PDB file of C-alpha atoms and ligand atoms in Angstrom:
ATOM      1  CA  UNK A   1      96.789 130.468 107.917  1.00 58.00           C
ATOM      2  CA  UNK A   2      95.194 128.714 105.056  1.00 69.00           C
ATOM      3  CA  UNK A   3      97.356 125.724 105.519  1.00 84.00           C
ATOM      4  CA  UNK A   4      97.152 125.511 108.934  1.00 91.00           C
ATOM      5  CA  UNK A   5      97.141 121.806 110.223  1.00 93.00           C
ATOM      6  CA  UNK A   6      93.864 122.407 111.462  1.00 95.00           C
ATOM      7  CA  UNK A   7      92.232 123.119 108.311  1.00 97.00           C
ATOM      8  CA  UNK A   8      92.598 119.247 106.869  1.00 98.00           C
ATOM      9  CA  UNK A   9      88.788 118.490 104.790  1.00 98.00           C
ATOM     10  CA  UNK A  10      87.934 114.953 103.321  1.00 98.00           C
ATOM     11  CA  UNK A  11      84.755 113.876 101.874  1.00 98.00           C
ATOM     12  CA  UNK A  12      82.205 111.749 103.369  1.00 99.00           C
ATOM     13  CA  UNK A  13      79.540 110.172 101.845  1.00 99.00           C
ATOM     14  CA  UNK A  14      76.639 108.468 103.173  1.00 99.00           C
ATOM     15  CA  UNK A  15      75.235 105.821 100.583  1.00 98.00           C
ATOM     16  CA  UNK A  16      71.599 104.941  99.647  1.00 98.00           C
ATOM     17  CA  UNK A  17      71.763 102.579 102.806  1.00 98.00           C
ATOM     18  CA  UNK A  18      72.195 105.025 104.886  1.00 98.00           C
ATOM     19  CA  UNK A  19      69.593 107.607 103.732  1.00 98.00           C
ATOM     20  CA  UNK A  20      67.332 104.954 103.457  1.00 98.00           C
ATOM     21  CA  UNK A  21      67.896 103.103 106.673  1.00 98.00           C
ATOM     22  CA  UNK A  22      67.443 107.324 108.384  1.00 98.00           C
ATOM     23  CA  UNK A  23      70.698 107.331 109.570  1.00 98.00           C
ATOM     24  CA  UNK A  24      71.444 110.932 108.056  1.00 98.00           C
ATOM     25  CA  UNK A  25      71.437 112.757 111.279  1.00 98.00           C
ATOM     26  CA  UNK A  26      72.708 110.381 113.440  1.00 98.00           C
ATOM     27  CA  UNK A  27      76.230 109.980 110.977  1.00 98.00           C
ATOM     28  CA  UNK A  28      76.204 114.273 110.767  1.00 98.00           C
ATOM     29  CA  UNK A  29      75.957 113.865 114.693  1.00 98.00           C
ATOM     30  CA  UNK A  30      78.962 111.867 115.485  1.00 98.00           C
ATOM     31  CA  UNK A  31      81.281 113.935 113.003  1.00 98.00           C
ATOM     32  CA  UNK A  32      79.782 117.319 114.494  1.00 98.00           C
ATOM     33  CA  UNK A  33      80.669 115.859 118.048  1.00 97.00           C
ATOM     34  CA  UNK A  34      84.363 115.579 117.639  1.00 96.00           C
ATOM     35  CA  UNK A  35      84.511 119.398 116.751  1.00 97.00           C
ATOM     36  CA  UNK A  36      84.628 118.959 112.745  1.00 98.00           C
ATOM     37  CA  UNK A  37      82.605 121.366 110.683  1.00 98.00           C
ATOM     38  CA  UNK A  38      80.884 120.400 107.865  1.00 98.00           C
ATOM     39  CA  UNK A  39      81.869 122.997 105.262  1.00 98.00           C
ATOM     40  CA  UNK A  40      79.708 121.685 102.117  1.00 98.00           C
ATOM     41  CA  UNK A  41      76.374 119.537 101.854  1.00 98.00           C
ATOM     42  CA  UNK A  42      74.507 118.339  99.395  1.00 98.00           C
ATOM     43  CA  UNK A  43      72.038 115.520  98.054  1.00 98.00           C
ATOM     44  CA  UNK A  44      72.161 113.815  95.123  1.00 98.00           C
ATOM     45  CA  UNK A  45      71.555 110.858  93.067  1.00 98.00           C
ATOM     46  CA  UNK A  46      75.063 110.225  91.528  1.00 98.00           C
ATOM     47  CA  UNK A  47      75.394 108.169  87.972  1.00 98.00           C
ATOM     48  CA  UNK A  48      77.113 105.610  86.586  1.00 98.00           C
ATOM     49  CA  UNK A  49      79.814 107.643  84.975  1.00 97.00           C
ATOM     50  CA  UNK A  50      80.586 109.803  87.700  1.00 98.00           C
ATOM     51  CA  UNK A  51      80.906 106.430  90.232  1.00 98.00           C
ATOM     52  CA  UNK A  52      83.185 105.088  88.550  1.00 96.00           C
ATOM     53  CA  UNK A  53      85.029 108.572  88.328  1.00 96.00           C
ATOM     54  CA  UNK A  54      85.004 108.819  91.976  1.00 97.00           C
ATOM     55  CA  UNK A  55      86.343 105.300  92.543  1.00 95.00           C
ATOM     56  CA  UNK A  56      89.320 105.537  90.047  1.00 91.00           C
ATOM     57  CA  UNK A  57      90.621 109.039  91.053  1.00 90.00           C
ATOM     58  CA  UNK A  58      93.085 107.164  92.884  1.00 88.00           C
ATOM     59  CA  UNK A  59      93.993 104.576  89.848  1.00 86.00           C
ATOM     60  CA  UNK A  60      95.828 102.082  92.458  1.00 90.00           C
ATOM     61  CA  UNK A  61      92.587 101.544  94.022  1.00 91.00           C
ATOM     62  CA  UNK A  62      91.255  98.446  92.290  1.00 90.00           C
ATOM     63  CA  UNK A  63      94.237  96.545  93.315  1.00 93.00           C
ATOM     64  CA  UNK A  64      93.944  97.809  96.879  1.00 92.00           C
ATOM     65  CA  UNK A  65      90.226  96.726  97.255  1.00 89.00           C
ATOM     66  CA  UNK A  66      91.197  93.643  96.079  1.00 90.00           C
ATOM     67  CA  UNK A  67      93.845  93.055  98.203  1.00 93.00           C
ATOM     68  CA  UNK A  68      91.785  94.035 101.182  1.00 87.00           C
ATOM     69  CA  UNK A  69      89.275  91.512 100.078  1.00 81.00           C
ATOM     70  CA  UNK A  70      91.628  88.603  99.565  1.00 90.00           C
ATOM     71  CA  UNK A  71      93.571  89.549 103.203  1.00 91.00           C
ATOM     72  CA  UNK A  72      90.142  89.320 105.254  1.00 84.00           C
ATOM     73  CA  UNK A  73      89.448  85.796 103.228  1.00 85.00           C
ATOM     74  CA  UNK A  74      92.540  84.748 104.062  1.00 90.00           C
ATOM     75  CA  UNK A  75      92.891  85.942 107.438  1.00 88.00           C
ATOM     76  CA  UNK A  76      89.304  83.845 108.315  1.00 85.00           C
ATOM     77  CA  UNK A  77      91.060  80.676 106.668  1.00 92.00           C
ATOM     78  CA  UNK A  78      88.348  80.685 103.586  1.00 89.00           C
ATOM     79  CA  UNK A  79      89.482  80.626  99.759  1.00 90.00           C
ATOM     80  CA  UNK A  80      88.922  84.302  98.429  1.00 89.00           C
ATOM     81  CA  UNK A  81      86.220  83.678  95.547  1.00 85.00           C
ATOM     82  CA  UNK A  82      89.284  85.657  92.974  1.00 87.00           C
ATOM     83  CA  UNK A  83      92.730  85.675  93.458  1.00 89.00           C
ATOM     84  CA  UNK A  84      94.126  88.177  91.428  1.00 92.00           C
ATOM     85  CA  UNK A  85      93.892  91.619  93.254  1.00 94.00           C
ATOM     86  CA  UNK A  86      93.266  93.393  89.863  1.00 91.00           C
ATOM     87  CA  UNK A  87      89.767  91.012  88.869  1.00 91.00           C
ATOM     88  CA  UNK A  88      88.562  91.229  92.444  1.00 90.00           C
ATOM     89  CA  UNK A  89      89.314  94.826  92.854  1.00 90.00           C
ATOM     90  CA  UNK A  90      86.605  95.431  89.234  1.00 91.00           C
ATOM     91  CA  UNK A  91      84.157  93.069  90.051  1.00 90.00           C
ATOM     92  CA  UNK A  92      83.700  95.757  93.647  1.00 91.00           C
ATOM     93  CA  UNK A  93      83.747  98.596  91.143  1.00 94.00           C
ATOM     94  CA  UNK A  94      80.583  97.168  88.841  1.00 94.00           C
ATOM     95  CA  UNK A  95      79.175  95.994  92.144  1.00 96.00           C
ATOM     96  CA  UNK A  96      79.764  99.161  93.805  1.00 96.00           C
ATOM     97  CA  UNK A  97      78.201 101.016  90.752  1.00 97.00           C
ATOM     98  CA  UNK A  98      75.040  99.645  91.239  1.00 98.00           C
ATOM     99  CA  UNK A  99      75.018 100.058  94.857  1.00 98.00           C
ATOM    100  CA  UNK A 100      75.640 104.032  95.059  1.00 98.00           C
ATOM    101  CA  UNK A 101      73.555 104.460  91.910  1.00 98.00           C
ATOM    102  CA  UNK A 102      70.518 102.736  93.431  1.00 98.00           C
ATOM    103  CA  UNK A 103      69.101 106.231  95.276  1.00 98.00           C
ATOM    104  CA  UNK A 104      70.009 110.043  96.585  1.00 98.00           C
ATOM    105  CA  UNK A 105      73.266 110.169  98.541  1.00 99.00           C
ATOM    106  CA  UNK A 106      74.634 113.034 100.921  1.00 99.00           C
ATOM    107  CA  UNK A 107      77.916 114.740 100.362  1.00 99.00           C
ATOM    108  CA  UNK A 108      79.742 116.390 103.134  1.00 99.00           C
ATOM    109  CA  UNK A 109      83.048 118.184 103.377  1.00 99.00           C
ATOM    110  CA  UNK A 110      84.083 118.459 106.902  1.00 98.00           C
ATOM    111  CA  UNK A 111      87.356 120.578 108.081  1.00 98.00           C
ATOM    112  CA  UNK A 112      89.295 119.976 111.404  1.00 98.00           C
ATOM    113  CA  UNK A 113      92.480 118.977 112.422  1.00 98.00           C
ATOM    114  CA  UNK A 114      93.527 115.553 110.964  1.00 98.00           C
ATOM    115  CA  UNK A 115      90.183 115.507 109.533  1.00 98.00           C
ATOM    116  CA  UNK A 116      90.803 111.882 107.125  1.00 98.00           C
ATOM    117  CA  UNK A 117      92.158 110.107 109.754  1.00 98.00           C
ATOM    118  CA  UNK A 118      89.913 110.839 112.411  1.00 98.00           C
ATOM    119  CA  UNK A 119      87.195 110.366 110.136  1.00 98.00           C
ATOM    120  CA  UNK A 120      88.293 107.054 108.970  1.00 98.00           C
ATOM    121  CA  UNK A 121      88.771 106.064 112.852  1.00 98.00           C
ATOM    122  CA  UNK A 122      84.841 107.171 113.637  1.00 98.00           C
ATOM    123  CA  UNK A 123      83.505 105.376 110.581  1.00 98.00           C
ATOM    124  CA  UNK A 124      85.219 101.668 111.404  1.00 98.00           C
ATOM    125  CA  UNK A 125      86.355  99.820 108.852  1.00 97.00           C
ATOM    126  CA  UNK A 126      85.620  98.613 105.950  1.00 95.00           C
ATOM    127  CA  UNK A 127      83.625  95.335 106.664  1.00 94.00           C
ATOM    128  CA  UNK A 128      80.538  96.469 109.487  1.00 97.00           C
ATOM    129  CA  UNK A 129      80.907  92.289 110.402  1.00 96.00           C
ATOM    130  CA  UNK A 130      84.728  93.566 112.269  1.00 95.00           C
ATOM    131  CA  UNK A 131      84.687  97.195 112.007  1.00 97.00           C
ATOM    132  CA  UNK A 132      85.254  98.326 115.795  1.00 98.00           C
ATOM    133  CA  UNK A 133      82.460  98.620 118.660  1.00 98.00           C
ATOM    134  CA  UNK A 134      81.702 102.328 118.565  1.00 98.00           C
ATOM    135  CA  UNK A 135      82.115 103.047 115.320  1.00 98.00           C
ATOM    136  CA  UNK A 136      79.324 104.014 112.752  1.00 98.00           C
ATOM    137  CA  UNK A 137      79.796 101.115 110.688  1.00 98.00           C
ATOM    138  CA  UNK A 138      80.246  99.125 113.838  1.00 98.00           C
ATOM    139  CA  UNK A 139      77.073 100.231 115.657  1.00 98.00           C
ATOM    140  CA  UNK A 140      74.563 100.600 112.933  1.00 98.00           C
ATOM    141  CA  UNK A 141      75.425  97.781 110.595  1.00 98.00           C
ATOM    142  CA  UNK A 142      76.144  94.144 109.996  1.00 97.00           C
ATOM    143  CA  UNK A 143      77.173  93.262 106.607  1.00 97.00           C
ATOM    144  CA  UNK A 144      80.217  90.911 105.560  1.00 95.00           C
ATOM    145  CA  UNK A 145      82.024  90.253 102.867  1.00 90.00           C
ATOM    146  CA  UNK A 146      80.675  86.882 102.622  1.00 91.00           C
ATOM    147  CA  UNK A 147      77.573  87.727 102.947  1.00 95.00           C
ATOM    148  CA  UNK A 148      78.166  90.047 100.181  1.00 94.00           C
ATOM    149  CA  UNK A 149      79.804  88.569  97.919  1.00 89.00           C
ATOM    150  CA  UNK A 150      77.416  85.951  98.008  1.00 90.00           C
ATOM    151  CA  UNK A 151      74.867  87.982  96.160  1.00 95.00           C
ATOM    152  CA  UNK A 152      77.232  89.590  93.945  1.00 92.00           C
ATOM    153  CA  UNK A 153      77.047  92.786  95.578  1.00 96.00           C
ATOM    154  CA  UNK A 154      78.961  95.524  97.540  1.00 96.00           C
ATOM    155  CA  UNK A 155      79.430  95.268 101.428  1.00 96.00           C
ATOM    156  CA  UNK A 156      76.562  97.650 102.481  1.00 98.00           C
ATOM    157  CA  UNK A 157      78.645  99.986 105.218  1.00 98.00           C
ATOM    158  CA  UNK A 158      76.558 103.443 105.262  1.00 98.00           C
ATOM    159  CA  UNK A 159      79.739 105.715 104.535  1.00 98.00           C
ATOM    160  CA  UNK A 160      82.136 106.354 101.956  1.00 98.00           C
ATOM    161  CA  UNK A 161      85.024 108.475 103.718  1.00 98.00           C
ATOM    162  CA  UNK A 162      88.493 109.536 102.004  1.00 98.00           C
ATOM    163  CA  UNK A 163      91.379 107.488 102.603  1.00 95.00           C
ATOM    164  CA  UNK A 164      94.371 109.625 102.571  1.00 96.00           C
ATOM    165  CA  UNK A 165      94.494 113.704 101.786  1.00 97.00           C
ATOM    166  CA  UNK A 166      95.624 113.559  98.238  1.00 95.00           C
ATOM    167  CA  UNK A 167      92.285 111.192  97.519  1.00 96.00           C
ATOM    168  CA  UNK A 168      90.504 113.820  99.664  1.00 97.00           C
ATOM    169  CA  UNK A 169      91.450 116.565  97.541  1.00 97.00           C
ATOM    170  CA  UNK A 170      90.307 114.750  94.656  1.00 97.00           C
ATOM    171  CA  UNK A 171      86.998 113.528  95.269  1.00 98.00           C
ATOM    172  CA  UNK A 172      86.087 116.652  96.712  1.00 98.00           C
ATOM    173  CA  UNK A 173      86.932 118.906  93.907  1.00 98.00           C
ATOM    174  CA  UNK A 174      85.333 115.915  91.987  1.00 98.00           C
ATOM    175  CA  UNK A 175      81.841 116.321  94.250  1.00 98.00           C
ATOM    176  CA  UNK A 176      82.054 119.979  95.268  1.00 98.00           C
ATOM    177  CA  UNK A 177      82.379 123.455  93.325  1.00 98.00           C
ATOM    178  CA  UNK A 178      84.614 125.743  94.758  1.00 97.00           C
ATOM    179  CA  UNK A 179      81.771 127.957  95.433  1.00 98.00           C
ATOM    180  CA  UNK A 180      80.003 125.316  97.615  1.00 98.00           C
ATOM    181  CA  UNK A 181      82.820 125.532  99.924  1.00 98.00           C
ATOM    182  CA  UNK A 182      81.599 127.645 102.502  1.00 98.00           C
ATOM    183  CA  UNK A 183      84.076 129.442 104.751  1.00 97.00           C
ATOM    184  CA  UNK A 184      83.135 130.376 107.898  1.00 97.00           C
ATOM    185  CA  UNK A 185      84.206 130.367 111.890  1.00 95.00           C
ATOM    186  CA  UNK A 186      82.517 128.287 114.075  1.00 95.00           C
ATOM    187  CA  UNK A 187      82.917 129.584 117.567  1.00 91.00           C
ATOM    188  CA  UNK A 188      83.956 126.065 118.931  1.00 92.00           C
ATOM    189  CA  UNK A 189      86.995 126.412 116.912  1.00 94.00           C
ATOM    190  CA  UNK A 190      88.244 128.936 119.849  1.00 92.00           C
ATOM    191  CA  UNK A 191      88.362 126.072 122.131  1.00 94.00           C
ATOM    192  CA  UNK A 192      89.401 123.533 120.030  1.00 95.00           C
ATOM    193  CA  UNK A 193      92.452 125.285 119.040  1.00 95.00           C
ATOM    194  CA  UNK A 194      92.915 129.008 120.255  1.00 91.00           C
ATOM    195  CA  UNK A 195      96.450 128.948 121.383  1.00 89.00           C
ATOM    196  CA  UNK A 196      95.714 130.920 125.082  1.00 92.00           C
ATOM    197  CA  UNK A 197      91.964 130.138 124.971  1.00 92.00           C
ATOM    198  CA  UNK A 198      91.202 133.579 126.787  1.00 87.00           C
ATOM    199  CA  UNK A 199      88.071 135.133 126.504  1.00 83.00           C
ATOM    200  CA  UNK A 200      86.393 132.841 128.721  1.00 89.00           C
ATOM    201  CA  UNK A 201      86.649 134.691 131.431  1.00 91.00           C
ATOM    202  CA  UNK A 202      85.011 137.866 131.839  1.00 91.00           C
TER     203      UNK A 202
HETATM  204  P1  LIG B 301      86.389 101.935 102.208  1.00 51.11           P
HETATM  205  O1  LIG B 301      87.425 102.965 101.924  1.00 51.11           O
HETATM  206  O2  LIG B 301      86.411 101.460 103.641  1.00 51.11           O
HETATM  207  O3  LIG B 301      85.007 102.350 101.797  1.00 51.11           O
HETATM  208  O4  LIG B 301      86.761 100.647 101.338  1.00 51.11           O
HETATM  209  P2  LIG B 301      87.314 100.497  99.829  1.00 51.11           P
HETATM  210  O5  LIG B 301      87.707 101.830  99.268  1.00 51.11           O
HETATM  211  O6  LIG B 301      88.340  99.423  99.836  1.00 51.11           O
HETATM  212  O7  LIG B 301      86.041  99.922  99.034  1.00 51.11           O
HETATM  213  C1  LIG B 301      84.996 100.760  98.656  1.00 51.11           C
HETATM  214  C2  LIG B 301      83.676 100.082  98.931  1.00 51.11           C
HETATM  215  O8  LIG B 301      83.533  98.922  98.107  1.00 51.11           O
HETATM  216  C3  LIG B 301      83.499  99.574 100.347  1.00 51.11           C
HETATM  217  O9  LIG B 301      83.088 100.581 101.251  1.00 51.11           O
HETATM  218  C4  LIG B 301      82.445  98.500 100.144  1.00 51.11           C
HETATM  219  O10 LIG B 301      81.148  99.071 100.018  1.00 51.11           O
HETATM  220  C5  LIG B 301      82.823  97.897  98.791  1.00 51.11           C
HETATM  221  N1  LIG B 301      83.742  96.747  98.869  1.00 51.11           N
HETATM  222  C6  LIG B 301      85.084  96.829  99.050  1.00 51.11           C
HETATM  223  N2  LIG B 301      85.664  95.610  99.005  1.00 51.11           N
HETATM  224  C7  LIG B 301      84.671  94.724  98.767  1.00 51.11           C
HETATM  225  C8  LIG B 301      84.628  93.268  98.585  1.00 51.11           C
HETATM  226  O11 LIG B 301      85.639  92.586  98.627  1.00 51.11           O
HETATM  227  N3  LIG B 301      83.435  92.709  98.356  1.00 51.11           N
HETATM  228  C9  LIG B 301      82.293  93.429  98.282  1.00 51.11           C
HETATM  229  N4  LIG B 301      81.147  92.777  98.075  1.00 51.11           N
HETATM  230  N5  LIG B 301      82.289  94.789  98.446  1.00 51.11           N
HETATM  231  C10 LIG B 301      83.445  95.436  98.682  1.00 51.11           C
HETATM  232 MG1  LIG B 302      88.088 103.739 100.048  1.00 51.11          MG
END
């Protein structure tokens, strides 16, 4: 039952902001809570190189951050600073460089049913100044990309998470050996998805 639907991972990251600003447990806690499990964890201080490695796995995603960019400009009736997807989409990736290489990071792989999306949905979006109420980006931070861009920098948002399961698959094989992939039962998978859950009773 490898495949199971149950067994989705993605990768999250929690950047130098958010080891710095001592937010390590309380991110672990709100991804333990909905009944993932964290199957891989690590700290380290990633460089350059591998940055841009991670960032460019999925090679369409320079024109997507751009995009993304350009929409939330647009959508607050300001001129976006660059118009071409493409340019705005690098100058995040040489921004973004500097950001994640500034101090240690903590990987995590966590398993669960629908794992990327619910991730994603738990970790708000992109820009903390909008993401939802409740999320992690939401409740713990306040950036923009005004703000941001601004200074010439990358929105400061705590978390990288995967956006889709073929990006998962990369960046964790990217991040992770296969040996520090640890498989294991928790027993709160019973409940979550035991098809009869019996054994409760005795
Ligand atoms: P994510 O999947 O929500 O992390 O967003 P993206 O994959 O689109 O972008 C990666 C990271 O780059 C974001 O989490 C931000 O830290 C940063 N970033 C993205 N777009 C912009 C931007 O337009 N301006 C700035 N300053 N930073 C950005
Ligand atoms: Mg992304």
């Amino acid at each position: 039952m490898n495949n199971h639907p149950s067994k989705e991972r993605t990768l999250v990251i929690i950047k130098p902001d958010g080891v710095q600003r001592s937010l390590i447990g309380e991110i672990i806690k709100r991804y333990e809570k909905m009944g993932l499990k964290m199957i891989a964890i690590k700290m380290v201080v990633p460089d350059a190189s591998f940055v841009r490695k991670h960032y460019t796995v999925d090679p369409e995603w320079q024109k997507k951050a751009g995009e993304k960019a350009i929409a939330s400009y647009q959508k607050k009736g300001i001129e976006p600073p660059l118009k071409n997807p493409i340019e705005a989409g690098n100058r995040v990736l040489e921004t973004l460089i500097k950001y994640m290489t500034s101090g240690p990071v903590v990987a995590l792989v966590w398993q669960g049913a629908h794992a990327v999306e619910v991730v994603r949905k738990v970790t708000g979006g992109t820009e903390p100044r909008t993401s939802d109420v409740g999320t992690i980006r939401g409740d713990f931070v306040l950036d923009s990309y005004i703000v941001s861009d601004t200074d010439g920098r990358a929105v400061r948002n705590l978390i990288h998470a995967s956006g889709s399961t073929e990006e998962a698959n990369k960046e964790i094989k990217l991040w992770f050996k296969e040996n520090e992939l640890v498989n294991y039962r928790l027993i709160a998978e019973q409940i979550l998805y035991d098809v009869n859950l019996d054994g409760i009773l005795e």
